[in-house]
C-alpha cells in the first residue's frame, strides 16, 4: 500500500467483511470481493461460519457477539468508514505480475485506504485527507514512469495499468493510465487511441481532480463520525 504517512489498522478477509459489512456503501458498490464472489450459497454459508470463528480466534469479536458493535473499536471504525464515505477513489491495477484493487474512502478529513488482493485479503490504513492526491498519484503511476519514448504503449514489457474512478454522490468520473520505464499514456477514451503524456502532467491532472473532489467533500474532522455500529 503506497502510503508512507498512513497508519495500518489491520486486515480482514472477504468472508469476514461479508459477515460485518452492509451490502452497499453511500457511494456506489462496495469494494470487490474476489473470493466471496466466486462462492455459491452453501459455500458462502460455510465461509461465513469460518469467518465468525476466525474473528473470535483473533480476538476481534466475542464468540457470542450478535452485533458488529462488539467488534474491536479500530476495526469497527474501518467498517463504518467504508459505508459512510461521501467520496471514493477506486483504482483497479494490473501489471505483468498480477492484479489488485486500491480504494480511498473519504469521510470528512479522514481517508480510509483499502488494498484488495486476489486472495480476498483487504488491508486497511488511515491517513489525513490532505495526503490523498499524493497517494493516488503513487497508486496510479508506475514508480519508474517517464515521458513516452514511443507513440504507443504496445511494446512495453514492464508497466502498470490503472483504471481510476472518482465517485461522489451519484456522479463518477473515470480515466485510465498506463505507465512504466517506456512512457506514460492516458486513455483510451471514447474510442480514441492512448495519448502519450509526461508523467508530471499526469500527476498534475490527477492532483487537480483529487483537489477538486476534496474541496467538495471534506468537512472539519470534528463533524465526521468514525465510530458507530449497525
Short mmCIF file of C-alpha atoms in Angstrom, two decimals:
data_model
loop_
_atom_site.label_atom_id
_atom_site.label_comp_id
_atom_site.label_asym_id
_atom_site.label_seq_id
_atom_site.Cartn_x
_atom_site.Cartn_y
_atom_site.Cartn_z
CA UNK A 1 0.00 0.00 0.00
CA UNK A 2 1.70 3.24 -1.13
CA UNK A 3 1.06 5.27 1.99
CA UNK A 4 4.12 6.27 4.00
CA UNK A 5 2.06 8.59 6.24
CA UNK A 6 -0.80 6.14 6.74
CA UNK A 7 -1.40 4.21 9.95
CA UNK A 8 -2.17 0.50 9.38
CA UNK A 9 -5.32 -0.72 11.14
CA UNK A 10 -5.31 -4.40 10.28
CA UNK A 11 -6.84 -6.62 7.64
CA UNK A 12 -10.00 -8.63 7.07
CA UNK A 13 -10.91 -11.37 4.61
CA UNK A 14 -13.76 -11.25 2.11
CA UNK A 15 -15.82 -13.55 4.30
CA UNK A 16 -15.14 -11.56 7.48
CA UNK A 17 -16.27 -8.38 5.73
CA UNK A 18 -19.34 -10.16 4.38
CA UNK A 19 -20.27 -11.01 7.98
CA UNK A 20 -19.62 -7.49 9.27
CA UNK A 21 -20.46 -5.08 6.45
CA UNK A 22 -23.68 -3.88 4.87
CA UNK A 23 -24.27 -4.75 1.20
CA UNK A 24 -23.72 -1.22 -0.15
CA UNK A 25 -21.94 1.96 0.77
CA UNK A 26 -23.25 5.52 0.38
CA UNK A 27 -21.19 5.93 -2.79
CA UNK A 28 -21.82 3.18 -5.30
CA UNK A 29 -20.95 -0.50 -4.99
CA UNK A 30 -18.78 -1.83 -2.20
CA UNK A 31 -15.18 -2.83 -2.95
CA UNK A 32 -14.57 -6.04 -4.85
CA UNK A 33 -14.81 -9.38 -3.03
CA UNK A 34 -12.61 -11.66 -5.20
CA UNK A 35 -13.06 -14.89 -3.24
CA UNK A 36 -16.56 -14.34 -1.85
CA UNK A 37 -17.97 -13.54 -5.29
CA UNK A 38 -16.96 -17.00 -6.56
CA UNK A 39 -18.84 -18.88 -3.82
CA UNK A 40 -22.34 -20.32 -4.16
CA UNK A 41 -24.96 -20.26 -1.39
CA UNK A 42 -23.64 -23.26 0.53
CA UNK A 43 -20.07 -22.05 0.11
CA UNK A 44 -20.98 -18.63 1.47
CA UNK A 45 -22.76 -20.10 4.49
CA UNK A 46 -19.72 -22.24 5.30
CA UNK A 47 -17.32 -19.34 4.72
CA UNK A 48 -19.40 -17.09 6.99
CA UNK A 49 -19.24 -19.63 9.81
CA UNK A 50 -15.49 -19.92 9.38
CA UNK A 51 -15.20 -16.12 9.31
CA UNK A 52 -17.02 -15.73 12.63
CA UNK A 53 -14.73 -18.36 14.15
CA UNK A 54 -11.70 -16.53 12.73
CA UNK A 55 -12.85 -13.18 14.13
CA UNK A 56 -13.29 -14.77 17.55
CA UNK A 57 -9.93 -16.59 17.39
CA UNK A 58 -8.20 -13.31 16.51
CA UNK A 59 -9.97 -11.66 19.48
CA UNK A 60 -11.63 -9.16 17.19
CA UNK A 61 -15.15 -10.26 18.08
CA UNK A 62 -16.54 -12.08 21.12
CA UNK A 63 -17.68 -15.64 20.28
CA UNK A 64 -21.27 -14.91 21.32
CA UNK A 65 -21.49 -11.45 19.77
CA UNK A 66 -24.69 -10.76 17.82
CA UNK A 67 -23.71 -7.32 16.52
CA UNK A 68 -20.66 -5.69 15.00
CA UNK A 69 -20.99 -3.15 17.84
CA UNK A 70 -18.88 -5.65 19.74
CA UNK A 71 -16.13 -5.64 17.12
CA UNK A 72 -12.81 -4.25 18.30
CA UNK A 73 -13.04 -0.45 18.18
CA UNK A 74 -10.42 0.24 15.48
CA UNK A 75 -11.87 -2.31 13.07
CA UNK A 76 -15.43 -1.20 13.83
CA UNK A 77 -14.35 2.25 12.68
CA UNK A 78 -12.97 0.69 9.49
CA UNK A 79 -16.32 -0.93 8.69
CA UNK A 80 -18.24 2.27 9.41
CA UNK A 81 -15.89 4.47 7.37
CA UNK A 82 -16.27 2.18 4.35
CA UNK A 83 -20.05 2.54 4.49
CA UNK A 84 -20.35 6.25 5.30
CA UNK A 85 -17.72 7.70 2.96
CA UNK A 86 -19.00 10.67 0.97
CA UNK A 87 -16.49 10.06 -1.82
CA UNK A 88 -14.46 7.08 -3.01
CA UNK A 89 -11.45 6.83 -5.29
CA UNK A 90 -11.35 3.32 -6.81
CA UNK A 91 -8.29 2.11 -8.72
CA UNK A 92 -8.15 -1.26 -10.49
CA UNK A 93 -4.49 -2.04 -11.13
CA UNK A 94 -2.75 -4.65 -13.26
CA UNK A 95 0.89 -5.36 -14.06
CA UNK A 96 2.64 -8.22 -15.88
CA UNK A 97 2.90 -9.85 -12.44
CA UNK A 98 -0.65 -9.63 -11.14
CA UNK A 99 -3.66 -7.50 -10.24
CA UNK A 100 -5.13 -5.76 -7.23
CA UNK A 101 -7.65 -3.07 -6.29
CA UNK A 102 -6.95 0.11 -4.31
CA UNK A 103 -9.58 2.32 -2.67
CA UNK A 104 -9.61 5.58 -0.78
CA UNK A 105 -12.81 6.15 1.25
CA UNK A 106 -13.15 9.83 2.18
CA UNK A 107 -15.13 10.87 5.26
CA UNK A 108 -14.57 14.43 6.40
CA UNK A 109 -10.87 14.98 6.95
CA UNK A 110 -10.17 11.24 7.22
CA UNK A 111 -9.28 8.78 4.46
CA UNK A 112 -9.54 5.03 4.89
CA UNK A 113 -7.21 3.26 2.46
CA UNK A 114 -8.08 -0.27 1.37
CA UNK A 115 -5.98 -2.56 -0.78
CA UNK A 116 -7.62 -5.78 -2.00
CA UNK A 117 -5.53 -8.67 -3.30
CA UNK A 118 -6.84 -11.55 -5.41
CA UNK A 119 -6.72 -13.88 -2.39
CA UNK A 120 -9.57 -11.86 -0.83
CA UNK A 121 -7.46 -10.08 1.79
CA UNK A 122 -8.40 -6.45 2.50
CA UNK A 123 -5.64 -4.39 4.14
CA UNK A 124 -6.58 -1.10 5.77
CA UNK A 125 -4.81 2.08 6.82
CA UNK A 126 -5.91 5.55 7.95
CA UNK A 127 -4.50 8.87 6.82
CA UNK A 128 -5.45 12.53 6.53
CA UNK A 129 -7.45 13.72 3.52
CA UNK A 130 -4.71 16.22 2.66
CA UNK A 131 -2.42 13.33 1.66
CA UNK A 132 -4.91 11.85 -0.83
CA UNK A 133 -3.60 13.46 -4.07
CA UNK A 134 -0.06 12.24 -3.37
CA UNK A 135 -1.29 8.74 -2.52
CA UNK A 136 -3.45 8.45 -5.63
CA UNK A 137 -0.59 9.51 -7.89
CA UNK A 138 1.61 6.86 -6.25
CA UNK A 139 -1.13 4.23 -6.69
CA UNK A 140 -1.80 5.08 -10.35
CA UNK A 141 1.64 5.76 -11.88
CA UNK A 142 4.48 3.27 -12.15
CA UNK A 143 7.40 4.33 -9.90
CA UNK A 144 9.65 4.39 -12.99
CA UNK A 145 7.18 6.36 -15.14
CA UNK A 146 8.83 8.62 -17.71
CA UNK A 147 7.85 10.66 -20.74
CA UNK A 148 6.92 8.37 -23.62
CA UNK A 149 9.75 7.31 -25.91
CA UNK A 150 7.36 5.70 -28.41
CA UNK A 151 3.94 6.92 -29.63
CA UNK A 152 2.04 3.87 -28.33
CA UNK A 153 2.43 1.55 -25.32
CA UNK A 154 2.19 -1.67 -27.35
CA UNK A 155 5.82 -2.72 -26.97
CA UNK A 156 6.15 -2.15 -23.21
CA UNK A 157 7.14 -5.19 -21.14
CA UNK A 158 7.16 -3.55 -17.70
CA UNK A 159 4.09 -1.45 -16.96
CA UNK A 160 1.30 -0.52 -14.57
CA UNK A 161 -2.24 -0.21 -15.92
CA UNK A 162 -4.61 1.73 -13.65
CA UNK A 163 -8.32 2.29 -14.24
CA UNK A 164 -9.45 5.11 -11.98
CA UNK A 165 -12.96 6.05 -10.88
CA UNK A 166 -13.80 9.04 -8.68
CA UNK A 167 -17.21 8.58 -7.06
CA UNK A 168 -19.09 11.42 -5.35
CA UNK A 169 -22.82 11.21 -4.73
CA UNK A 170 -24.40 9.84 -7.88
CA UNK A 171 -21.62 11.18 -10.06
CA UNK A 172 -18.48 9.39 -11.17
CA UNK A 173 -15.51 10.28 -13.31
CA UNK A 174 -13.29 7.69 -14.99
CA UNK A 175 -9.84 7.70 -16.52
CA UNK A 176 -7.25 5.10 -17.41
CA UNK A 177 -3.47 5.20 -17.34
CA UNK A 178 -0.60 3.02 -18.47
CA UNK A 179 2.91 3.88 -17.33
CA UNK A 180 6.35 2.44 -16.92
CA UNK A 181 10.01 2.85 -17.90
CA UNK A 182 8.95 3.25 -21.56
CA UNK A 183 6.50 6.09 -21.05
CA UNK A 184 3.16 7.29 -19.69
CA UNK A 185 -0.14 7.19 -21.59
CA UNK A 186 -3.70 8.27 -20.84
CA UNK A 187 -6.71 6.55 -22.32
CA UNK A 188 -8.11 5.19 -24.46
CA UNK A 189 -11.11 7.48 -24.08
CA UNK A 190 -14.20 7.39 -26.28
CA UNK A 191 -12.57 5.05 -28.77
CA UNK A 192 -9.54 7.30 -29.25
CA UNK A 193 -6.02 5.83 -29.06
CA UNK A 194 -3.94 6.18 -25.91
CA UNK A 195 -2.33 9.61 -25.62
CA UNK A 196 1.31 9.91 -24.55
CA UNK A 197 1.77 12.38 -21.68
CA UNK A 198 4.72 13.38 -19.49
CA UNK A 199 4.39 11.82 -16.01
CA UNK A 200 4.40 15.24 -14.33
CA UNK A 201 1.43 16.24 -16.48
CA UNK A 202 -0.36 13.03 -15.49
CA UNK A 203 0.43 13.67 -11.83
CA UNK A 204 -0.80 17.26 -12.19
CA UNK A 205 -4.09 16.18 -13.74
CA UNK A 206 -4.69 13.55 -11.07
CA UNK A 207 -3.81 16.04 -8.32
CA UNK A 208 -6.19 18.61 -9.79
CA UNK A 209 -9.05 16.10 -9.90
CA UNK A 210 -8.43 14.99 -6.34
CA UNK A 211 -8.10 18.54 -5.04
CA UNK A 212 -11.45 19.40 -6.65
CA UNK A 213 -13.02 16.30 -5.12
CA UNK A 214 -11.69 17.10 -1.65
CA UNK A 215 -12.92 20.67 -1.86
CA UNK A 216 -16.41 19.28 -2.44
CA UNK A 217 -16.49 16.69 0.33
CA UNK A 218 -14.06 17.46 3.12
CA UNK A 219 -15.58 18.76 6.34
CA UNK A 220 -13.86 19.56 9.63
CA UNK A 221 -12.72 16.40 11.35
CA UNK A 222 -14.93 17.08 14.35
CA UNK A 223 -18.02 16.86 12.13
CA UNK A 224 -17.16 13.44 10.73
CA UNK A 225 -18.03 10.48 12.93
CA UNK A 226 -15.74 7.49 12.54
CA UNK A 227 -17.17 5.23 15.22
CA UNK A 228 -20.54 3.60 15.18
CA UNK A 229 -22.46 0.43 14.86
CA UNK A 230 -25.16 -1.10 12.84
#
